[in-house]
mmCIF file of C-alpha atoms in Angstrom:
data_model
loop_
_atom_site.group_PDB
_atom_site.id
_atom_site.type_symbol
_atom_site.label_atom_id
_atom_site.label_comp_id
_atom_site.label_asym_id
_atom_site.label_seq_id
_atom_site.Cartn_x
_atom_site.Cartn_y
_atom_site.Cartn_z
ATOM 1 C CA UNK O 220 35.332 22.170 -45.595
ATOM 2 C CA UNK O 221 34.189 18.860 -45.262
ATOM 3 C CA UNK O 222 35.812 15.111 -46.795
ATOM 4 C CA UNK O 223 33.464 12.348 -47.750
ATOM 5 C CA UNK O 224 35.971 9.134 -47.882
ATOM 6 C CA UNK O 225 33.680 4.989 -48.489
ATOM 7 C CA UNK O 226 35.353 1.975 -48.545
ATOM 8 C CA UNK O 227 35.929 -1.227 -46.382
ATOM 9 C CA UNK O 228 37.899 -1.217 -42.749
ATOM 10 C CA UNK O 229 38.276 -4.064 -41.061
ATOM 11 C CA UNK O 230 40.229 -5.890 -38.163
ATOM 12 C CA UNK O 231 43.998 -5.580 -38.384
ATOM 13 C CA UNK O 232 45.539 -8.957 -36.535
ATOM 14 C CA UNK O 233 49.342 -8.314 -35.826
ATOM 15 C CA UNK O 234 51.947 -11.141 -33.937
ATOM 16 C CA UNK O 235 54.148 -8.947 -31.916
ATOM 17 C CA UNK O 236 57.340 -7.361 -33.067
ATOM 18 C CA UNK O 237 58.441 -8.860 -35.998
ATOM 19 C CA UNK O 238 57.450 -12.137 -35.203
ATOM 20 C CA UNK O 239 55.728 -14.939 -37.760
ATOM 21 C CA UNK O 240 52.419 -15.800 -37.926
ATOM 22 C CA UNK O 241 51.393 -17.589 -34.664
ATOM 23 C CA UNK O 242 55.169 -17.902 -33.718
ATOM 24 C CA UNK O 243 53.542 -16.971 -30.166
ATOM 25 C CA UNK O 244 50.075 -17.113 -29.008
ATOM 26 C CA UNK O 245 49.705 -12.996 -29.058
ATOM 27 C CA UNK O 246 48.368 -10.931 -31.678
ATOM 28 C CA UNK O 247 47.265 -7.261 -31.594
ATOM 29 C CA UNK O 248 43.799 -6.040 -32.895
ATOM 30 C CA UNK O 249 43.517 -2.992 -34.714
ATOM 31 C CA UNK O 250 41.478 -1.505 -36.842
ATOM 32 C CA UNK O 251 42.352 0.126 -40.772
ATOM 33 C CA UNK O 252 41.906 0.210 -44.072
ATOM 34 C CA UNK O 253 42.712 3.154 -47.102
ATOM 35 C CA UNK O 254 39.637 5.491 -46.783
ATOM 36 C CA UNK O 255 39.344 5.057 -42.854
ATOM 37 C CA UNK O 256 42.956 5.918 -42.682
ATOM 38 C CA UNK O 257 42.679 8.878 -45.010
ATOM 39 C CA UNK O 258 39.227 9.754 -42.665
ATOM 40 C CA UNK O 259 41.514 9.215 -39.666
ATOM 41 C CA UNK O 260 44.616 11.821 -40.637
ATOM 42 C CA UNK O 261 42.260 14.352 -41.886
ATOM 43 C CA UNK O 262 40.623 14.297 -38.505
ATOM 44 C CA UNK O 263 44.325 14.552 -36.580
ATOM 45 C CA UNK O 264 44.658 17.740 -38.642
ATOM 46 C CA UNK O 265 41.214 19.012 -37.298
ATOM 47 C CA UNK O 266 39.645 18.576 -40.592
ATOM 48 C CA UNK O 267 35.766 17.972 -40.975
ATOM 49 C CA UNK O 268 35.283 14.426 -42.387
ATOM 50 C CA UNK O 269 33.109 11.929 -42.570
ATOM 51 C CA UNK O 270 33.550 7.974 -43.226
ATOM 52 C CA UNK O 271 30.897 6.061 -45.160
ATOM 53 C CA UNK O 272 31.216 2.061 -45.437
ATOM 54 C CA UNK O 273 28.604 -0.785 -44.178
ATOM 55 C CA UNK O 274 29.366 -3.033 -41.268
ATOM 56 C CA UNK O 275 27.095 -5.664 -39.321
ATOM 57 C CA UNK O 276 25.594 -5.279 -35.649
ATOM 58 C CA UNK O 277 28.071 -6.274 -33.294
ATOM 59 C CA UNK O 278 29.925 -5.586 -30.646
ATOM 60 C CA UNK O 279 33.485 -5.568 -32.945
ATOM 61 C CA UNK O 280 31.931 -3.244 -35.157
ATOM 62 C CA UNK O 281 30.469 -0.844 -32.434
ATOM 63 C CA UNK O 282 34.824 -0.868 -31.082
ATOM 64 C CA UNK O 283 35.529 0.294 -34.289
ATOM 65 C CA UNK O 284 32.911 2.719 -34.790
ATOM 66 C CA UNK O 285 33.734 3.821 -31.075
ATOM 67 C CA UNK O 286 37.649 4.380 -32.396
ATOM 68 C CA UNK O 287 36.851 6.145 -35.351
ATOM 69 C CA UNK O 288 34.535 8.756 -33.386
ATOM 70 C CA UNK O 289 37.128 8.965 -30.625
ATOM 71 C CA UNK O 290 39.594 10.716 -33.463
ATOM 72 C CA UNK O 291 36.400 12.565 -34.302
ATOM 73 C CA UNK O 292 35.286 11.258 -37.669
ATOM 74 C CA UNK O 293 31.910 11.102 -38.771
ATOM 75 C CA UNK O 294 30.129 7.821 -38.827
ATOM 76 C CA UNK O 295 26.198 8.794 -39.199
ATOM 77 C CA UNK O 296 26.147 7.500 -42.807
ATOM 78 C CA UNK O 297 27.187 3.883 -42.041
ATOM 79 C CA UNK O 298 25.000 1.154 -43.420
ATOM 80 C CA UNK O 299 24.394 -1.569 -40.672
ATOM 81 C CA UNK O 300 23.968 -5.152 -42.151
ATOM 82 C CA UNK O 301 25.411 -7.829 -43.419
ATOM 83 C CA UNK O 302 27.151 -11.343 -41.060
ATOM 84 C CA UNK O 303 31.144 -9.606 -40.759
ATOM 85 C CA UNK O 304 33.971 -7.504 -40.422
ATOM 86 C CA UNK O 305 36.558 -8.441 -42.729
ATOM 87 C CA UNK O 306 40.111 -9.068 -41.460
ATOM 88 C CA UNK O 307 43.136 -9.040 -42.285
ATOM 89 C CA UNK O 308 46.665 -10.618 -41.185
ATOM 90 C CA UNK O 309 49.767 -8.632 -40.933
ATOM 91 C CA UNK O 310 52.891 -10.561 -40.679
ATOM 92 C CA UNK O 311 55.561 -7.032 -40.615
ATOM 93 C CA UNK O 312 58.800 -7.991 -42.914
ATOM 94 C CA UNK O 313 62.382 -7.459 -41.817
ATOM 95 C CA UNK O 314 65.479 -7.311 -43.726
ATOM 96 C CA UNK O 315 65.373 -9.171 -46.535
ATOM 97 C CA UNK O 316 62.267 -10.633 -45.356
ATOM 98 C CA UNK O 317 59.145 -9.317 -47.283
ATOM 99 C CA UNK O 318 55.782 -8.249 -44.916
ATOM 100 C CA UNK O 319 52.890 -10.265 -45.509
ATOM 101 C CA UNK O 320 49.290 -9.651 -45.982
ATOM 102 C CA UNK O 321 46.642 -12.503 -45.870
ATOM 103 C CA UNK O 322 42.745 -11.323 -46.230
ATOM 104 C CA UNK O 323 39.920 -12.828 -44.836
ATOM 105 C CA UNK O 324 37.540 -10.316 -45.588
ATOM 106 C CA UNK O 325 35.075 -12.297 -48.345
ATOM 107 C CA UNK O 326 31.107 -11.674 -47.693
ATOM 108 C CA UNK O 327 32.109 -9.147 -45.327
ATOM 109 C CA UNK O 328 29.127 -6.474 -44.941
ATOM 110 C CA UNK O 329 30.061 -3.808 -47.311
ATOM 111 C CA UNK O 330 31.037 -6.610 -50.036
ATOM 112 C CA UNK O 331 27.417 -7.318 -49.440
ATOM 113 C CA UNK O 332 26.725 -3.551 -50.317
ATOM 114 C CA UNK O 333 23.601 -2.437 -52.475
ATOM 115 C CA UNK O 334 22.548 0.620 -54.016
ATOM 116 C CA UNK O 335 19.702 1.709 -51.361
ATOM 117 C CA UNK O 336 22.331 1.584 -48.532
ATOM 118 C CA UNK O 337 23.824 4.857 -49.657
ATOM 119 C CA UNK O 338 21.938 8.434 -49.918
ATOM 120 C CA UNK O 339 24.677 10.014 -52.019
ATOM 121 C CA UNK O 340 23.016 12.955 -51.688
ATOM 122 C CA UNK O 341 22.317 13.543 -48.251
ATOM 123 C CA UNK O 342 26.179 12.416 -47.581
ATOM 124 C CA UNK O 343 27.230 14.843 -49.883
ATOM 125 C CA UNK O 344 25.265 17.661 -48.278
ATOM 126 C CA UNK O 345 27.984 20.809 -47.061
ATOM 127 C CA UNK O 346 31.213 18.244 -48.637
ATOM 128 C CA UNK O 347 33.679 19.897 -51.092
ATOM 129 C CA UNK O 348 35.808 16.521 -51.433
ATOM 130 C CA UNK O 349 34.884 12.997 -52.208
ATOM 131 C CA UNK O 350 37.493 9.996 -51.931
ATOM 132 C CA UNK O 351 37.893 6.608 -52.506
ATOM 133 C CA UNK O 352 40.469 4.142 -53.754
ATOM 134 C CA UNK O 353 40.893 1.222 -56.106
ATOM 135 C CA UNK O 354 40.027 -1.464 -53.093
ATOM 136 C CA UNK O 355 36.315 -0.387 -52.833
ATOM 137 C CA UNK O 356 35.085 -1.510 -56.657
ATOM 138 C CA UNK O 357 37.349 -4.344 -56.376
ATOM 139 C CA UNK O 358 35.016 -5.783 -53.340
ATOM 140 C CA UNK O 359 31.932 -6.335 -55.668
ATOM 141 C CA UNK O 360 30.333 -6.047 -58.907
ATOM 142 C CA UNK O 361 27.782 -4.284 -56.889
ATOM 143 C CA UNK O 362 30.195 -1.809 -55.082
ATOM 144 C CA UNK O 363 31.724 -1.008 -58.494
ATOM 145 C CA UNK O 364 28.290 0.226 -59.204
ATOM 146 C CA UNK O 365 27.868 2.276 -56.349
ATOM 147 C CA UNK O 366 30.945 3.814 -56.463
ATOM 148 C CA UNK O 367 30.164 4.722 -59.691
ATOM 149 C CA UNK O 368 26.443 6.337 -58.783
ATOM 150 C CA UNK O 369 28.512 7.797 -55.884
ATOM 151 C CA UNK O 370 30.857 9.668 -58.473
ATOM 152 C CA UNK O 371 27.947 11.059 -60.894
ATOM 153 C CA UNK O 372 26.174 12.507 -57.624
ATOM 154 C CA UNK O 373 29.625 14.086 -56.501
ATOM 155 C CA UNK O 374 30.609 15.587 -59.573
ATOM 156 C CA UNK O 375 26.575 16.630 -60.416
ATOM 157 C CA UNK O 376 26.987 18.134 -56.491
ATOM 158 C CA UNK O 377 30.372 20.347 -57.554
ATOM 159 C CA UNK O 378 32.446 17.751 -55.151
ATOM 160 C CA UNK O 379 36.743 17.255 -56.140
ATOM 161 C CA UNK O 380 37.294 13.607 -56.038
ATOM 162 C CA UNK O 381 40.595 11.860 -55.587
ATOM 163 C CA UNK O 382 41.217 8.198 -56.199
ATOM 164 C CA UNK O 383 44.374 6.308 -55.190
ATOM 165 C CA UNK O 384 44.292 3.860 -57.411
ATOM 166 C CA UNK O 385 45.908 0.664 -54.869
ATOM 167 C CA UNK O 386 45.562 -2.064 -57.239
ATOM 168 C CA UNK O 387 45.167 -5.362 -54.897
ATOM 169 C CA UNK O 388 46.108 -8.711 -57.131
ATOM 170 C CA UNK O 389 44.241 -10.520 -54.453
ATOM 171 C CA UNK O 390 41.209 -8.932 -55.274
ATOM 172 C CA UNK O 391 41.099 -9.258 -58.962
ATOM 173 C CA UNK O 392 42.799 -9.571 -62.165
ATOM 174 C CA UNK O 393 44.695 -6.340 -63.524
ATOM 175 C CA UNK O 394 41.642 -6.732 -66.896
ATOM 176 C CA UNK O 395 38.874 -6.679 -64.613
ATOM 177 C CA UNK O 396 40.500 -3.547 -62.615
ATOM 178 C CA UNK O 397 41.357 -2.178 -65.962
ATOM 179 C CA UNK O 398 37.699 -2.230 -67.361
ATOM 180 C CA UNK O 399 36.030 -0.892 -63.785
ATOM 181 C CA UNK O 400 39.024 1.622 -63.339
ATOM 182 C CA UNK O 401 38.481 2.808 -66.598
ATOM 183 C CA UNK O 402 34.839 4.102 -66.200
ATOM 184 C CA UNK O 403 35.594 5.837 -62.823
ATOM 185 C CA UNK O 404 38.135 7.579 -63.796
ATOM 186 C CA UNK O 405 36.740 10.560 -66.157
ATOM 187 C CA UNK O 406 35.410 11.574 -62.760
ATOM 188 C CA UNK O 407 38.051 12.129 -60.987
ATOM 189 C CA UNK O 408 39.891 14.666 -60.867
ATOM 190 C CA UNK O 409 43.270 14.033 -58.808
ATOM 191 C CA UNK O 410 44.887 10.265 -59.136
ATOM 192 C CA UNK O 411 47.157 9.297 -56.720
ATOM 193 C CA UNK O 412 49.284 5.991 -57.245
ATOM 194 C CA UNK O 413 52.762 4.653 -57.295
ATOM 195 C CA UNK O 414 54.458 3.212 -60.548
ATOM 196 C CA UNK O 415 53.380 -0.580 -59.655
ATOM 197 C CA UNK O 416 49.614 0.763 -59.792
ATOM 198 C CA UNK O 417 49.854 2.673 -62.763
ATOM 199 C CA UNK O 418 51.774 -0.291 -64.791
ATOM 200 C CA UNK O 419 49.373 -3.218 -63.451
ATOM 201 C CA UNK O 420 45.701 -1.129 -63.943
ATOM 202 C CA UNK O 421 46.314 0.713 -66.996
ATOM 203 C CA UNK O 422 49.899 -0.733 -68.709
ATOM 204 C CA UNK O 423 51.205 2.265 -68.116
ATOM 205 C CA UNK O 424 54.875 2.118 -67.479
ATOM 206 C CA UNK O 425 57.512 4.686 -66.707
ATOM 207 C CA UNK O 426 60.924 3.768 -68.826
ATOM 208 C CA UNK O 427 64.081 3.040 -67.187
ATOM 209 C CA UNK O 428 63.008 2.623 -63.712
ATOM 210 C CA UNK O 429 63.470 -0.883 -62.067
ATOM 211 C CA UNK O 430 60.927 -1.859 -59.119
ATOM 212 C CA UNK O 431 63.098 -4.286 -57.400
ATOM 213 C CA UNK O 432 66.170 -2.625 -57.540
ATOM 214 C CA UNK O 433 65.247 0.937 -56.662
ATOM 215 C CA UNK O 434 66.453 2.842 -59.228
ATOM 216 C CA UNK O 435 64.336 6.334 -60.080
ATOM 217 C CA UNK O 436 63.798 7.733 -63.241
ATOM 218 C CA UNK O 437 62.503 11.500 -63.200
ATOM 219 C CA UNK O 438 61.751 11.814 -66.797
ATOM 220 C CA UNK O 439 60.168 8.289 -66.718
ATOM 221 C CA UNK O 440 57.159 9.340 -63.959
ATOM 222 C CA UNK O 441 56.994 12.344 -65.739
ATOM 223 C CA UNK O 442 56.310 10.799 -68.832
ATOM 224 C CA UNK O 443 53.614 8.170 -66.557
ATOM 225 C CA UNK O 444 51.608 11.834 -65.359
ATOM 226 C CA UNK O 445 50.890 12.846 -68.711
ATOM 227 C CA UNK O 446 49.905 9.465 -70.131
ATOM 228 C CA UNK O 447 47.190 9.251 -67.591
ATOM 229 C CA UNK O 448 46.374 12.852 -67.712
ATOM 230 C CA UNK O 449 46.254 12.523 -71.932
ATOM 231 C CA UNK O 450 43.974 9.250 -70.965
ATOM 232 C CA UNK O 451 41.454 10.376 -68.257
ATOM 233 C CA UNK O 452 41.966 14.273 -68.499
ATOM 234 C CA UNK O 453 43.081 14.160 -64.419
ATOM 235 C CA UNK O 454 43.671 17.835 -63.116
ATOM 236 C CA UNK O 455 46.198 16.303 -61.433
ATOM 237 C CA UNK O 456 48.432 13.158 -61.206
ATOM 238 C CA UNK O 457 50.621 12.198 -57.738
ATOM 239 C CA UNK O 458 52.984 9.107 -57.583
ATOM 240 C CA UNK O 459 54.591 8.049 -54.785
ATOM 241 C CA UNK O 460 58.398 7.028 -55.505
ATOM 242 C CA UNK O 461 59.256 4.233 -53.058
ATOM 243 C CA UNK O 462 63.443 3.595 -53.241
ATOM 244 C CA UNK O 463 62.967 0.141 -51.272
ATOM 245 C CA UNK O 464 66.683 -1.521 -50.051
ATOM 246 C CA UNK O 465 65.113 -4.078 -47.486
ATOM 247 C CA UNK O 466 61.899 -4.173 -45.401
ATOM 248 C CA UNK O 467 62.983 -1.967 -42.812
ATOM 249 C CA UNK O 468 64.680 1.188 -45.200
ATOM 250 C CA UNK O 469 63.301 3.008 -47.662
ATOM 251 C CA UNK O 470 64.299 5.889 -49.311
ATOM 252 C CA UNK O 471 60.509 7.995 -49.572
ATOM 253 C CA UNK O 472 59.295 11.051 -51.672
ATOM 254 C CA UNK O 473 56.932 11.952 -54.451
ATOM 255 C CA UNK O 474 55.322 13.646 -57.491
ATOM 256 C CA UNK O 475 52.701 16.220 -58.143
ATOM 257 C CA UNK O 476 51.815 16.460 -61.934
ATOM 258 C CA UNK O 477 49.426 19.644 -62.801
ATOM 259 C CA UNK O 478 48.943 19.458 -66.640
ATOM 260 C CA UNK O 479 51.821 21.391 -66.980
ATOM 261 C CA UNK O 480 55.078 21.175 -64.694
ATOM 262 C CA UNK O 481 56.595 18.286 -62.530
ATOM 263 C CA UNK O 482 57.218 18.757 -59.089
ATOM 264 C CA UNK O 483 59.059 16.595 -57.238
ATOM 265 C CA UNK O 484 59.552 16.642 -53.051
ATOM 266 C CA UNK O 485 62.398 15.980 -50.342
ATOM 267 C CA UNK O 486 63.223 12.604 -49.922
ATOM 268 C CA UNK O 487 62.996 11.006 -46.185
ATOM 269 C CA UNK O 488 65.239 8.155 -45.837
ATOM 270 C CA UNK O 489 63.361 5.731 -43.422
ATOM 271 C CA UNK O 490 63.962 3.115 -41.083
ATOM 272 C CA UNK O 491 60.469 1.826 -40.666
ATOM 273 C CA UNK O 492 58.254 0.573 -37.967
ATOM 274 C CA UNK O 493 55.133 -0.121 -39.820
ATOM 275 C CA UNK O 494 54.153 1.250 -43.676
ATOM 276 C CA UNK O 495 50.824 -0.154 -43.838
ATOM 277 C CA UNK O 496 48.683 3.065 -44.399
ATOM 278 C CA UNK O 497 51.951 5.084 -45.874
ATOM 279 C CA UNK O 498 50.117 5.696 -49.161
ATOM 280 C CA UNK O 499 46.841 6.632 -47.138
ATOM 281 C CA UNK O 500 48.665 9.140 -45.320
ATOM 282 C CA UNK O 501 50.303 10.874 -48.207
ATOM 283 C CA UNK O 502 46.407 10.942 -50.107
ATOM 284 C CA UNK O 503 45.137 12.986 -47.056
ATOM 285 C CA UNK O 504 48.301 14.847 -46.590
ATOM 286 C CA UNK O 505 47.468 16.019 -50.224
ATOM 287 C CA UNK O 506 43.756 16.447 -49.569
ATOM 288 C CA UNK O 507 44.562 18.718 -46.516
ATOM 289 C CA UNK O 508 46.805 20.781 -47.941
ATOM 290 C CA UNK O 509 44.967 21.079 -51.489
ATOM 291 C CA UNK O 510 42.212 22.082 -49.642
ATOM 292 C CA UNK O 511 43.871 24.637 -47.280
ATOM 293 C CA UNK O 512 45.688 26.719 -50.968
ATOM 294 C CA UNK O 513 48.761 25.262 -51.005
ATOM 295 C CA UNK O 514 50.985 25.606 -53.627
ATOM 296 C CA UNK O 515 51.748 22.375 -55.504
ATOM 297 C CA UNK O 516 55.146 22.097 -54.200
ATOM 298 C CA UNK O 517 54.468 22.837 -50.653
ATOM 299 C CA UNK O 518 51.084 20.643 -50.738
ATOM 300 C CA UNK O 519 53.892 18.136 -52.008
ATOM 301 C CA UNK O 520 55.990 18.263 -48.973
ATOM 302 C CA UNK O 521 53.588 18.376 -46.594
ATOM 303 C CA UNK O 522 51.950 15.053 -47.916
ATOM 304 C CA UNK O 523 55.234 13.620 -48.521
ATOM 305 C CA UNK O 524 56.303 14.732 -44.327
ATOM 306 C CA UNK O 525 53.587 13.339 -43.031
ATOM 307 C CA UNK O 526 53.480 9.985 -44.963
ATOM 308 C CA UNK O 527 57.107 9.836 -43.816
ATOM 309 C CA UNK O 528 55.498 10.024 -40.571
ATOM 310 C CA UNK O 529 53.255 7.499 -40.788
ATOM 311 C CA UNK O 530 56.288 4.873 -41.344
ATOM 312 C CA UNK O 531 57.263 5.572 -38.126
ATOM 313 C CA UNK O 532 53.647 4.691 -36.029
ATOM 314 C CA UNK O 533 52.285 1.090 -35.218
ATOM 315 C CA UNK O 534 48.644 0.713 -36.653
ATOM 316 C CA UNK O 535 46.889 1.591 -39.845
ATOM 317 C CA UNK O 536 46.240 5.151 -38.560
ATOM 318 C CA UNK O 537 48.487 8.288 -38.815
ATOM 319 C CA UNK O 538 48.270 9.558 -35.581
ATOM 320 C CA UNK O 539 50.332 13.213 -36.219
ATOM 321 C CA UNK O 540 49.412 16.472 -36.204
ATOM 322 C CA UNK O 541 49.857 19.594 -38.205
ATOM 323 C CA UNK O 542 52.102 21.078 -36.712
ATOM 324 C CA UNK O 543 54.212 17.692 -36.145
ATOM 325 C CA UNK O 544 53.947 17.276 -40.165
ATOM 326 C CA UNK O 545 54.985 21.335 -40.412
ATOM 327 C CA UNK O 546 58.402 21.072 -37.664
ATOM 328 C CA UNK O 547 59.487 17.778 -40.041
ATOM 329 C CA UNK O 548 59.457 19.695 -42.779
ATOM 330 C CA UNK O 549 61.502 22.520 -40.723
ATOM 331 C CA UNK O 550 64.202 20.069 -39.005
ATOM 332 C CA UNK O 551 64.674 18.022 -41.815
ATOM 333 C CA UNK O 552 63.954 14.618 -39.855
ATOM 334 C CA UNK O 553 67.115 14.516 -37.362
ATOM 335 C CA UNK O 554 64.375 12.843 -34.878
ATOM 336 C CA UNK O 555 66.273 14.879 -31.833
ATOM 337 C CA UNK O 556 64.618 14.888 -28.366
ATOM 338 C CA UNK O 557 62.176 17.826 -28.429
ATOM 339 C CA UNK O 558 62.269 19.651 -24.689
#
């Protein structure tokens, strides 16, 4: 089985530790963003999968190319062109001290995307699964169109999509992702987003749940699944339920909405070392497991484990395994020496 994932990566820039922006003269390069991180974990669990975006000809570009290919995802369908990587600026929260995220990613090469880069049907060729998240139509008029010829050839091409819908405020007003949003969705079949993305895309909001103070209501995501499944006619709905009580600890789990019946996972309690690329890893937990015949609830917990996961690793990337997702959900998460 093969994954098709398109969207933007770009240059993470890090200070060290939890330090402020330029507090020292050090920052860390990496390299991330949502569908290269989803490409990334599906290729740690030895998944077929291939990454589609545009970047220019340099030598930052070839690095990242180089990294992706080292965790053994598929780069033969990226469009070269274009002046830049975009970047972005990580400034990692602690305590009561929110993270921070500033972009410098405008004209970057794929914003710069056109139809003719992309042969949606030669990338499709031998793929069962096609993903991509809100970020990508956000970048351009233009990539909204593409992504939308890259949905028609999927679904013409018998292809499951999945969308996490990451709604980015810095990218563009909740109307504009509303009316784009809107059009992709009939052809998608499994929506992944949290209760933020839900309210600020499509005004849907779950009752009796408070954002900022943490407080859960069941009933109330419940109630969230089946207004976007009565809306876009989703197969299935997933929302990630983030319990947040400073920037370091987080109370993590999730649910699966078929149509039908609710399921709802563990919860991880988590002292975090880094949850950029927390909702990336619980998409291509799902996709793996989805893929492999899971049951709903164990597809659950297995994307839930190894999102969990993924709060605990420096870098965009989820760099686990199956069978490190499969002994978390065994051990429960003590985090005892293994010998």
């Amino acid at each position: 089985m093969k994954t098709v994932t398109f969207g933007e990566i770009m240059l993470r820039l890090t200070p060290t530790g939890y330090m402020r922006f330029f507090q020292d003269q050090n920052m860390v390069g990496t390299f991330g963003g949502g569908e290269a991180n989803v490409a990334v974990s599906l290729a740690n669990f030895g998944e077929e999968v291939a990454f589609v975006t545009k970047l220019p000809q340099n030598p930052i570009a070839e690095a990242c190319l180089s990294q992706l290919q080292g965790f053994g995802v598929k780069v033969n369908h990226v469009a070269r062109g274009g002046e830049r990587m975009g970047i972005y600026f990580l400034e990692k929260g602690a305590s009561c001290r929110p993270s921070k995220v500033v972009y410098d990613r405008a004209h970057s090469s794929i914003s710069t995307a056109c139809e003719s880069d992309f042969d949606w049907r030669e990338i499709f060729k031998g793929a069962n699964w096609f993903h991509f998240t809100g970020i990508t139509p956000a970048l351009s008029d233009d990539l909204a169109k593409i992504t939308y010829s890259a949905l028609q050839i999927a679904k013409e091409m018998g292809l499951t999509v999945s969308c996490d819908l990451n709604y980015r405020k810095k990218l563009w007003s909740k109307e504009k992702a509303c009316e784009v949003m809107s059009k992709l969705m009939p052809m998608v079949d499994l929506c992944i987003c949290n209760e933020e993305d839900a309210s600020d895309v499509f005004g849907i909001r779950s009752t009796g749940s408070d954002i900022e103070s943490g407080v859960l209501n069941k009933e109330g995501y419940i109630e969230v699944a089946k207004k976007l499944v009565d809306k876009f006619a989703f197969r299935k709905v997933a929302i990630t339920l983030r319990e947040s009580f400073s920037a370091n600890d987080n109370d993590w789990s999730a649910m699966l909405y078929d149509g039908e019946k609710a399921y709802f996972s563990k919860k991880y309690s988590l002292h975090i070392v880094d949850r950029v690329g927390g909702g990336d890893s619980f998409g291509a937990g799902l996709i793996y497991s989805l893929q492999k015949g899971k049951s709903n609830q164990d597809a659950l917990e297995f994307a839930v484990a190894a999102s969990a996961l993924k709060h605990t690793i420096e870098g965009d990337y989820n760099r686990v395994s199956v069978d490190e997702v499969e002994n978390l959900i065994k051990s429960g998460g003590s985090g005892r020496v293994q010998r």
